[in-house]
DNA sequence: CTAATAGTGTCTCTTAGACATTATCTG
DNA sequence: CAGATAATGTCTAAGAGACACTATTAG
């Protein structure tokens, strides 16, 4: 038995700068001349994978190179049925270091996640899920290091951490903890000693995502009540 | 632009009894008359979702009712390209309480996960992923309660816990911990007091998956080195 | 000289984890 | 009466989290 359906892939592309997380959206002219924003997405080309289609499409539509991306992860797959035609979308999380691009063309917008334009319910859900996942993963992996420049200081790291987890932590405790995890290496170019106002700079030891042996433990934002077991509930 | 591809869904159906986890597989006659086992899967019917197609197919092929299933969760979506035709499979984890069925017909087999027959690389990877996820989630949620009968005692719960996490824990500490989480309620039918040899029986307070505020913390089986960031790596 | 910022150590409390005995029921 | 099994508490060690000051540089 054969089954054909239309398959798409979509990406939640996150960037970060100065305490703000940004998502990239693409605009789309609606019949009534208003502007509608969407998550960047593309049909999956025949005999290509969703990821390769997505990479290609992102290059075309928003000029995003694969080298701009520091981390990718599959989120989940959603299905909707419209006019007895099923639409399947495989969703991905993309991270980019710093503000690699921010061209506010008419087609492409980079929005702070606190100031998103109107989105479809589904896109909203995907973004929310991506942020929740990112938040959760920040507590037990080096993932937050992938939205920072390659080299950063502990203050920057902490600020990114606080932005993603939405809670502030004590500086000394944070430093103690993160250093005890052994996932950072000091990056000392010609800088011999650390002095006040000249922070010590670090980089991730591994270019791959690393999981912590002892995660951060903080109350990780209520898991929005209970979900129906028959719905997509990943995590 | 329209894209058509063949879409499938597959399920890793887990059951548990007496310290053993079981997976259900379906057999499939190969050209050379040998028997090949696979994860139960189905094409996704047009204008149906992958889940409803899967439910239907599982009812047909292995006589599995939806009421036999205590928990469902989407795992991830894999894509393979064979003969420039792409195959997309949305994978799910299904849990069932106790040994709801174990008909070892020629078409259907229920195998202890330690004694799986030969499987394709892909199916093996899916099963491994499902087990890893189940393991991880056991440490921070009530998920393990969904492979047990509705009512169970703490010894059973601990045994299931140890089976899934593959390590043994001290009985007193386990009881203290699990009771402190407040996710169990005693189930006292006419049994007034607990006595030795008559264990106190419990059930989950919520019929939905509940996350722990303070997870179990044990070394959770090495995350099999580092994965390529461009590959599907969920959670 | 003032303001801003990086760096650092101690103490307390909670949680994790090791560990042995008693009471009851069954055969 | 012997064997099996459920229940229970204490102590120690590690980690989380609260908390204040000093040194330097920039303006």
Coordinates of C-alpha atoms (C1' of nucleotides) in Angstrom, one line a residue:
Chain A
X1 CA 0.0 0.0 0.0
X2 CA 1.3 3.4 -0.9
X3 CA 0.6 6.6 0.9
X4 CA 1.4 10.1 -0.4
X5 CA 1.2 13.2 1.6
X6 CA 2.6 16.6 1.5
X7 CA 5.6 17.0 3.7
X8 CA 7.2 20.2 4.9
X9 CA 10.0 21.2 7.3
X10 CA 10.1 24.3 9.4
X11 CA 12.8 25.9 11.6
X12 CA 12.8 27.9 14.7
X13 CA 16.0 29.9 14.3
X14 CA 17.2 31.4 17.5
X15 CA 19.8 34.1 18.0
X16 CA 20.9 36.0 21.0
X17 CA 22.3 39.4 21.9
X18 CA 22.5 41.4 25.1
X19 CA 19.9 39.6 27.1
X20 CA 17.4 39.1 24.3
X21 CA 16.5 36.1 22.3
X22 CA 15.5 36.5 18.7
X23 CA 13.5 34.4 16.3
X24 CA 13.6 34.7 12.5
X25 CA 10.4 34.8 10.6
X26 CA 9.4 35.2 7.0
X27 CA 6.7 37.4 5.7
X28 CA 4.0 36.4 3.3
X29 CA 1.6 38.7 1.6
X30 CA -2.0 37.8 2.4
X31 CA -5.0 38.4 0.0
X32 CA -6.1 41.4 2.0
X33 CA -2.7 43.1 1.7
X34 CA -1.9 42.7 5.4
X35 CA 1.4 41.1 6.3
X36 CA 1.5 37.7 7.8
X37 CA 4.5 36.3 9.5
X38 CA 5.5 32.6 9.6
X39 CA 8.2 30.3 10.7
X40 CA 10.5 29.7 7.8
X41 CA 9.5 26.5 6.1
X42 CA 9.7 24.6 2.9
X43 CA 8.3 21.6 1.1
X44 CA 10.5 18.6 1.3
X45 CA 11.9 18.0 -2.2
X46 CA 11.5 14.6 -3.6
X47 CA 14.5 12.4 -2.9
X48 CA 15.9 14.9 -0.5
X49 CA 15.6 14.9 3.3
X50 CA 13.7 17.5 5.3
X51 CA 17.0 18.9 6.6
X52 CA 18.7 19.3 3.2
X53 CA 15.6 20.9 1.8
X54 CA 15.4 23.2 4.7
X55 CA 19.1 24.2 4.4
X56 CA 18.6 24.9 0.8
X57 CA 15.4 26.9 1.3
X58 CA 16.9 28.9 4.1
X59 CA 19.9 29.8 1.9
X60 CA 17.5 31.0 -0.8
X61 CA 14.9 32.8 1.3
X62 CA 16.8 34.4 4.1
X63 CA 20.4 34.0 3.0
X64 CA 21.3 31.8 5.8
X65 CA 24.4 29.7 5.3
X66 CA 24.9 26.4 7.1
X67 CA 28.0 27.8 8.6
X68 CA 26.0 30.4 10.4
X69 CA 24.4 27.6 12.4
X70 CA 26.0 26.3 15.5
X71 CA 23.4 23.7 16.5
X72 CA 20.5 21.8 15.0
X73 CA 18.0 19.5 16.6
X74 CA 14.8 17.9 15.6
X75 CA 11.8 19.1 17.7
X76 CA 8.8 17.1 16.6
X77 CA 6.5 16.5 13.7
X78 CA 3.0 18.0 13.5
X79 CA 0.2 17.0 11.2
X80 CA -2.8 19.0 10.2
X81 CA -5.6 18.1 7.9
X82 CA -7.1 20.7 5.7
X83 CA -9.7 19.9 3.2
X84 CA -9.0 16.2 3.7
X85 CA -5.5 16.8 2.6
X86 CA -2.9 16.1 5.3
X87 CA 0.0 18.4 5.9
X88 CA 3.0 17.1 7.8
X89 CA 5.7 19.3 9.1
X90 CA 8.9 18.2 10.6
X91 CA 10.1 21.0 12.9
X92 CA 13.7 21.8 13.8
X93 CA 15.5 24.0 16.3
X94 CA 18.4 26.0 14.8
X95 CA 20.8 28.0 16.9
X96 CA 23.2 30.7 15.6
X97 CA 26.0 32.4 17.4
X98 CA 25.3 36.1 18.2
X99 CA 23.5 38.1 15.6
X100 CA 24.9 36.6 12.5
X101 CA 22.3 38.4 10.5
X102 CA 19.5 40.8 11.2
X103 CA 18.4 42.0 7.9
X104 CA 15.0 43.4 8.4
X105 CA 14.0 43.1 4.8
X106 CA 10.3 43.0 4.0
X107 CA 10.6 39.3 3.6
X108 CA 12.6 38.5 6.6
X109 CA 12.2 39.7 10.2
X110 CA 14.2 39.0 13.3
X111 CA 12.0 39.5 16.3
X112 CA 12.7 39.4 20.0
X113 CA 10.7 36.6 21.4
X114 CA 8.9 38.9 23.7
X115 CA 7.6 40.9 20.8
X116 CA 6.5 38.5 18.2
X117 CA 4.0 39.5 15.6
X118 CA 0.8 37.7 15.1
X119 CA 1.4 34.1 14.3
X120 CA -0.8 31.1 13.6
X121 CA -1.7 29.0 16.6
X122 CA 0.5 26.2 15.2
X123 CA 3.5 28.4 14.7
X124 CA 3.1 29.8 18.2
X125 CA 3.0 26.3 19.6
X126 CA 6.1 25.4 17.8
X127 CA 8.0 28.4 19.0
X128 CA 6.8 27.9 22.6
X129 CA 7.9 24.3 22.4
X130 CA 11.3 25.2 21.0
X131 CA 11.8 27.7 23.8
X132 CA 10.7 25.2 26.5
X133 CA 13.1 22.7 25.1
X134 CA 15.9 25.1 25.0
X135 CA 15.2 26.2 28.5
X136 CA 15.1 22.6 29.8
X137 CA 18.3 21.7 27.9
X138 CA 20.1 24.7 29.2
X139 CA 19.9 23.2 32.7
X140 CA 21.7 20.0 31.8
X141 CA 23.9 20.7 28.8
X142 CA 26.2 23.2 27.2
X143 CA 23.5 24.2 24.7
X144 CA 23.5 27.8 25.8
X145 CA 27.1 28.1 24.7
X146 CA 25.8 27.7 21.1
X147 CA 24.0 31.1 21.0
X148 CA 27.1 32.9 22.2
X149 CA 30.2 33.9 20.3
X150 CA 32.9 31.2 20.3
X151 CA 34.7 33.1 23.1
X152 CA 32.8 34.7 26.0
X153 CA 33.2 35.6 29.6
X154 CA 31.3 34.3 32.5
X155 CA 29.2 37.4 32.8
X156 CA 27.9 36.9 29.3
X157 CA 27.4 33.3 29.8
X158 CA 25.4 33.9 33.0
X159 CA 23.3 36.6 31.3
X160 CA 22.4 34.2 28.4
X161 CA 21.7 31.5 31.0
X162 CA 19.3 33.8 32.8
X163 CA 17.7 35.0 29.7
X164 CA 16.9 31.5 28.5
X165 CA 15.9 30.1 31.9
X166 CA 14.0 33.3 32.9
X167 CA 15.4 33.5 36.4
X168 CA 18.4 35.1 37.9
X169 CA 21.1 33.3 39.8
X170 CA 23.8 34.4 42.2
X171 CA 27.0 35.2 40.4
X172 CA 29.3 33.4 42.7
X173 CA 27.2 30.3 42.8
X174 CA 26.9 30.3 39.1
X175 CA 30.6 30.5 38.5
X176 CA 31.4 27.9 41.0
X177 CA 28.8 25.5 39.4
X178 CA 29.7 26.1 35.8
X179 CA 33.4 25.8 36.4
X180 CA 33.0 22.6 38.5
X181 CA 31.3 21.0 35.4
X182 CA 34.6 21.2 33.5
X183 CA 33.0 22.1 30.2
X184 CA 34.8 25.4 29.7
X185 CA 38.4 26.1 28.9
X186 CA 40.0 29.5 29.4
X187 CA 40.8 31.2 26.2
X188 CA 43.9 33.3 27.0
X189 CA 45.3 35.0 23.8
X190 CA 48.1 37.2 25.0
X191 CA 46.2 38.1 28.2
X192 CA 48.3 36.8 31.0
X193 CA 46.3 37.5 34.1
X194 CA 42.8 38.4 34.9
X195 CA 42.1 41.7 36.4
X196 CA 39.0 43.6 37.4
X197 CA 37.4 45.1 34.3
X198 CA 39.3 42.6 32.2
X199 CA 37.3 39.5 32.5
X200 CA 38.7 36.1 31.9
X201 CA 37.4 34.7 28.6
X202 CA 36.4 31.1 28.0
X203 CA 35.2 28.8 25.3
X204 CA 33.5 25.5 25.2
X205 CA 35.8 22.6 25.6
X206 CA 33.9 20.6 23.1
X207 CA 32.3 21.8 19.9
X208 CA 29.6 19.2 20.4
X209 CA 26.8 19.4 22.8
X210 CA 27.9 18.1 26.2
X211 CA 25.6 16.9 28.9
X212 CA 26.3 17.7 32.5
X213 CA 26.8 15.0 35.1
X214 CA 25.2 17.2 37.7
X215 CA 22.6 19.4 36.1
X216 CA 21.5 22.8 37.4
X217 CA 18.5 22.3 39.5
X218 CA 16.0 25.1 39.5
X219 CA 12.2 25.0 39.2
X220 CA 11.9 24.6 35.5
X221 CA 8.7 26.6 34.6
X222 CA 5.6 24.6 35.2
X223 CA 5.0 22.1 32.4
X224 CA 1.7 23.8 31.5
X225 CA -0.6 21.5 33.4
X226 CA -1.3 18.1 31.9
X227 CA -1.3 17.4 28.2
X228 CA -3.5 14.9 26.5
X229 CA -1.6 11.7 26.2
X230 CA -2.8 11.2 22.6
X231 CA -1.4 14.5 21.5
X232 CA 2.2 15.1 20.6
X233 CA 4.0 15.4 23.9
X234 CA 7.7 15.0 23.4
X235 CA 10.5 16.1 25.6
Chain B
X1 CA 5.2 24.1 -4.8
X2 CA 3.9 20.7 -3.9
X3 CA 5.8 17.8 -2.5
X4 CA 4.6 14.3 -2.2
X5 CA 6.4 11.6 -0.2
X6 CA 5.6 8.4 1.3
X7 CA 4.8 8.7 5.0
X8 CA 4.7 5.9 7.6
X9 CA 4.3 5.6 11.2
X10 CA 5.9 3.0 13.5
X11 CA 5.5 2.1 17.2
X12 CA 7.7 0.8 19.9
X13 CA 5.2 -0.9 22.1
X14 CA 6.6 -1.7 25.5
X15 CA 5.2 -4.0 28.1
X16 CA 6.6 -5.2 31.4
X17 CA 6.3 -8.2 33.7
X18 CA 8.4 -9.5 36.6
X19 CA 11.6 -7.6 35.9
X20 CA 11.5 -7.9 32.1
X21 CA 10.6 -5.4 29.4
X22 CA 9.0 -6.6 26.2
X23 CA 8.7 -5.2 22.8
X24 CA 6.1 -6.2 20.2
X25 CA 7.3 -7.0 16.7
X26 CA 5.6 -8.2 13.6
X27 CA 7.0 -10.8 11.2
X28 CA 7.2 -10.5 7.6
X29 CA 8.0 -13.2 5.1
X30 CA 11.1 -12.5 3.1
X31 CA 11.8 -13.7 -0.4
X32 CA 14.2 -16.4 0.9
X33 CA 11.6 -17.8 3.2
X34 CA 13.4 -16.7 6.3
X35 CA 11.5 -14.7 8.9
X36 CA 12.2 -11.1 9.3
X37 CA 11.0 -9.1 12.3
X38 CA 10.1 -5.4 12.3
X39 CA 8.6 -2.8 14.4
X40 CA 4.9 -2.6 13.7
X41 CA 4.3 0.2 11.2
X42 CA 1.9 1.4 8.6
X43 CA 1.5 3.8 5.8
X44 CA -0.3 7.0 6.9
X45 CA -3.6 7.0 5.1
X46 CA -4.5 10.0 3.1
X47 CA -6.5 12.5 5.2
X48 CA -5.7 10.7 8.4
X49 CA -3.0 11.4 10.9
X50 CA -0.1 9.1 11.6
X51 CA -1.5 8.3 15.0
X52 CA -5.0 7.4 13.8
X53 CA -3.5 5.3 11.0
X54 CA -1.3 3.6 13.5
X55 CA -4.1 2.9 15.9
X56 CA -6.1 1.4 13.1
X57 CA -3.3 -0.7 11.8
X58 CA -2.3 -2.0 15.2
X59 CA -5.9 -3.1 15.8
X60 CA -5.9 -5.0 12.5
X61 CA -2.5 -6.6 12.6
X62 CA -1.9 -7.3 16.3
X63 CA -5.3 -7.0 17.8
X64 CA -4.3 -4.1 19.9
X65 CA -7.1 -1.9 21.2
X66 CA -6.5 1.7 22.1
X67 CA -7.7 0.9 25.6
X68 CA -4.8 -1.4 26.0
X69 CA -2.4 1.6 25.8
X70 CA -1.7 3.6 28.9
X71 CA 0.7 6.1 27.4
X72 CA 1.8 7.4 24.0
X73 CA 4.5 9.8 23.0
X74 CA 6.1 10.8 19.7
X75 CA 9.7 9.9 19.5
X76 CA 11.1 11.4 16.3
X77 CA 10.9 11.2 12.6
X78 CA 13.4 9.4 10.4
X79 CA 13.9 9.7 6.7
X80 CA 15.6 7.3 4.4
X81 CA 16.1 7.6 0.7
X82 CA 15.9 4.4 -1.3
X83 CA 16.1 4.5 -5.1
X84 CA 15.6 8.3 -5.0
X85 CA 12.3 7.8 -3.2
X86 CA 12.1 9.2 0.2
X87 CA 10.6 7.3 3.1
X88 CA 9.5 9.2 6.1
X89 CA 8.6 7.5 9.3
X90 CA 7.1 9.1 12.4
X91 CA 8.0 7.0 15.4
X92 CA 6.0 6.6 18.6
X93 CA 6.5 5.1 22.0
X94 CA 3.5 3.1 23.3
X95 CA 3.2 1.8 26.8
X96 CA 0.8 -0.9 28.0
X97 CA 0.1 -2.0 31.5
X98 CA 1.4 -5.5 32.4
X99 CA 1.2 -8.1 29.7
X100 CA -2.0 -7.1 28.1
X101 CA -1.4 -9.5 25.2
X102 CA 1.4 -11.9 24.4
X103 CA 0.0 -13.9 21.5
X104 CA 3.0 -15.4 19.9
X105 CA 1.4 -16.0 16.6
X106 CA 3.5 -16.3 13.5
X107 CA 2.7 -12.7 12.7
X108 CA 3.2 -11.2 16.1
X109 CA 6.0 -11.7 18.6
X110 CA 6.5 -10.2 22.0
X111 CA 10.2 -10.3 22.8
X112 CA 12.2 -9.4 25.9
X113 CA 14.4 -6.5 25.0
X114 CA 17.4 -8.5 26.0
X115 CA 16.6 -11.1 23.4
X116 CA 15.5 -9.3 20.3
X117 CA 15.6 -11.1 17.0
X118 CA 17.6 -9.7 14.1
X119 CA 16.3 -6.3 13.2
X120 CA 17.2 -3.6 10.6
X121 CA 19.7 -1.0 11.7
X122 CA 17.1 1.5 11.7
X123 CA 14.6 -0.4 13.8
X124 CA 17.4 -1.2 16.2
X125 CA 18.1 2.5 16.5
X126 CA 14.5 3.4 17.1
X127 CA 14.2 0.8 19.8
X128 CA 17.4 1.9 21.5
X129 CA 16.2 5.5 21.4
X130 CA 12.8 4.6 22.8
X131 CA 14.5 2.7 25.7
X132 CA 16.9 5.6 26.4
X133 CA 14.1 8.0 26.5
X134 CA 12.0 5.8 28.7
X135 CA 15.0 5.4 31.0
X136 CA 15.7 9.1 31.2
X137 CA 12.0 10.0 31.7
X138 CA 11.7 7.4 34.5
X139 CA 14.1 9.6 36.5
X140 CA 11.9 12.7 36.4
X141 CA 8.4 11.6 35.8
X142 CA 5.8 9.0 36.7
X143 CA 6.2 7.3 33.4
X144 CA 7.2 4.0 34.9
X145 CA 3.8 3.8 36.5
X146 CA 2.3 3.3 33.1
X147 CA 3.8 -0.1 32.5
X148 CA 2.5 -1.4 35.8
X149 CA -1.0 -2.5 36.7
X150 CA -3.2 0.4 38.0
X151 CA -2.5 -0.8 41.5
X152 CA 0.9 -1.9 42.6
X153 CA 3.0 -2.0 45.7
X154 CA 6.3 -0.3 46.2
X155 CA 8.3 -3.4 45.7
X156 CA 6.9 -3.8 42.2
X157 CA 7.4 -0.2 41.5
X158 CA 11.0 -0.4 42.6
X159 CA 11.6 -3.5 40.5
X160 CA 10.2 -1.8 37.4
X161 CA 12.3 1.2 38.2
X162 CA 15.4 -0.8 38.4
X163 CA 14.6 -2.7 35.3
X164 CA 14.2 0.4 33.2
X165 CA 17.1 2.3 34.7
X166 CA 19.3 -0.7 34.8
X167 CA 20.7 -0.1 38.2
X168 CA 19.6 -1.1 41.7
X169 CA 18.8 1.2 44.5
X170 CA 18.5 0.9 48.2
X171 CA 15.0 0.0 49.2
X172 CA 14.6 2.4 52.1
X173 CA 16.0 5.3 50.1
X174 CA 13.7 4.5 47.1
X175 CA 10.6 4.5 49.3
X176 CA 11.5 7.7 51.1
X177 CA 12.2 9.4 47.8
X178 CA 9.1 8.2 45.9
X179 CA 6.8 8.9 48.7
X180 CA 8.2 12.4 49.2
X181 CA 7.3 13.2 45.6
X182 CA 3.7 13.0 46.5
X183 CA 2.7 11.3 43.2
X184 CA 1.2 8.1 44.7
X185 CA -1.9 7.6 46.7
X186 CA -2.5 4.5 48.8
X187 CA -5.1 2.2 47.4
X188 CA -6.8 0.6 50.5
X189 CA -9.7 -1.5 49.5
X190 CA -10.8 -3.2 52.7
X191 CA -7.3 -3.6 53.9
X192 CA -7.1 -1.5 57.0
X193 CA -3.5 -1.7 58.1
X194 CA -0.3 -2.7 56.5
X195 CA 1.4 -5.7 57.8
X196 CA 4.5 -7.6 56.8
X197 CA 3.7 -9.9 53.9
X198 CA 0.7 -7.7 53.1
X199 CA 2.3 -4.8 51.3
X200 CA 0.6 -1.5 51.1
X201 CA -0.8 -0.9 47.6
X202 CA -0.6 2.3 45.7
X203 CA -1.8 3.9 42.5
X204 CA -0.7 7.0 40.7
X205 CA -2.5 10.1 41.9
X206 CA -2.9 11.4 38.4
X207 CA -3.8 9.4 35.3
X208 CA -1.6 11.8 33.4
X209 CA 2.1 11.9 33.3
X210 CA 3.5 13.9 36.2
X211 CA 6.9 15.5 36.3
X212 CA 8.9 15.4 39.5
X213 CA 10.0 18.6 41.2
X214 CA 13.1 16.9 42.4
X215 CA 14.1 14.1 39.9
X216 CA 16.0 11.1 40.8
X217 CA 19.7 11.7 40.2
X218 CA 21.7 8.8 39.2
X219 CA 24.3 8.5 36.5
X220 CA 22.0 8.1 33.5
X221 CA 23.9 5.8 31.2
X222 CA 26.5 7.6 29.0
X223 CA 24.9 9.5 26.2
X224 CA 26.8 7.3 23.7
X225 CA 29.6 9.8 23.0
X226 CA 28.9 12.7 20.9
X227 CA 26.4 12.8 18.1
X228 CA 26.7 14.6 14.9
X229 CA 24.9 17.9 15.2
X230 CA 23.4 17.6 11.8
X231 CA 21.8 14.3 12.6
X232 CA 18.6 13.9 14.4
X233 CA 19.4 14.2 18.0
X234 CA 16.5 14.8 20.1
X235 CA 16.6 15.4 23.8
Chain C
dC1 C1' 37.9 60.8 43.1
dT2 C1' 33.9 58.4 41.8
dA3 C1' 31.5 54.8 39.5
dA4 C1' 31.4 50.5 37.5
dT5 C1' 32.7 45.8 37.2
dA6 C1' 35.5 41.1 38.0
dG7 C1' 36.8 38.2 41.2
dT8 C1' 36.6 35.6 45.5
dG9 C1' 35.1 32.3 50.3
dT10 C1' 32.2 30.7 54.1
dC11 C1' 28.4 29.0 56.3
dT12 C1' 23.9 26.7 56.4
dC13 C1' 20.5 23.7 54.9
dT14 C1' 18.6 20.4 52.1
dT15 C1' 19.1 16.1 49.6
dA16 C1' 21.6 11.8 48.4
dG17 C1' 23.1 7.7 49.9
dA18 C1' 24.9 4.0 53.1
dC19 C1' 23.3 0.9 56.4
dA20 C1' 20.4 -3.3 60.1
dT21 C1' 16.6 -4.8 62.6
dT22 C1' 11.9 -6.0 63.8
dA23 C1' 7.2 -7.8 63.1
dT24 C1' 4.2 -10.8 60.8
dC25 C1' 2.5 -14.3 58.0
dT26 C1' 3.2 -18.9 55.6
dG27 C1' 4.4 -23.4 55.3
Chain D
dC1 C1' 9.6 -23.0 64.4
dA2 C1' 11.9 -21.5 60.4
dG3 C1' 12.0 -18.8 56.3
dA4 C1' 10.4 -15.0 53.6
dT5 C1' 9.0 -10.5 53.1
dA6 C1' 7.4 -5.5 54.4
dA7 C1' 8.3 -1.7 57.1
dT8 C1' 11.1 1.7 59.3
dG9 C1' 15.2 5.7 61.1
dT10 C1' 19.8 7.6 61.6
dC11 C1' 24.0 9.3 60.3
dT12 C1' 27.3 11.2 56.9
dA13 C1' 28.7 13.6 52.8
dA14 C1' 27.8 16.4 48.9
dG15 C1' 25.6 20.0 46.6
dA16 C1' 22.5 24.1 46.5
dG17 C1' 21.9 28.6 47.8
dA18 C1' 22.4 32.8 50.6
dC19 C1' 25.5 36.4 51.4
dA20 C1' 29.7 41.1 51.4
dC21 C1' 33.9 42.9 50.3
dT22 C1' 38.2 44.2 47.6
dA23 C1' 40.9 45.5 43.7
dT24 C1' 41.2 47.7 39.4
dT25 C1' 40.1 50.4 35.5
dA26 C1' 37.5 54.1 33.1
dG27 C1' 35.6 58.5 33.1

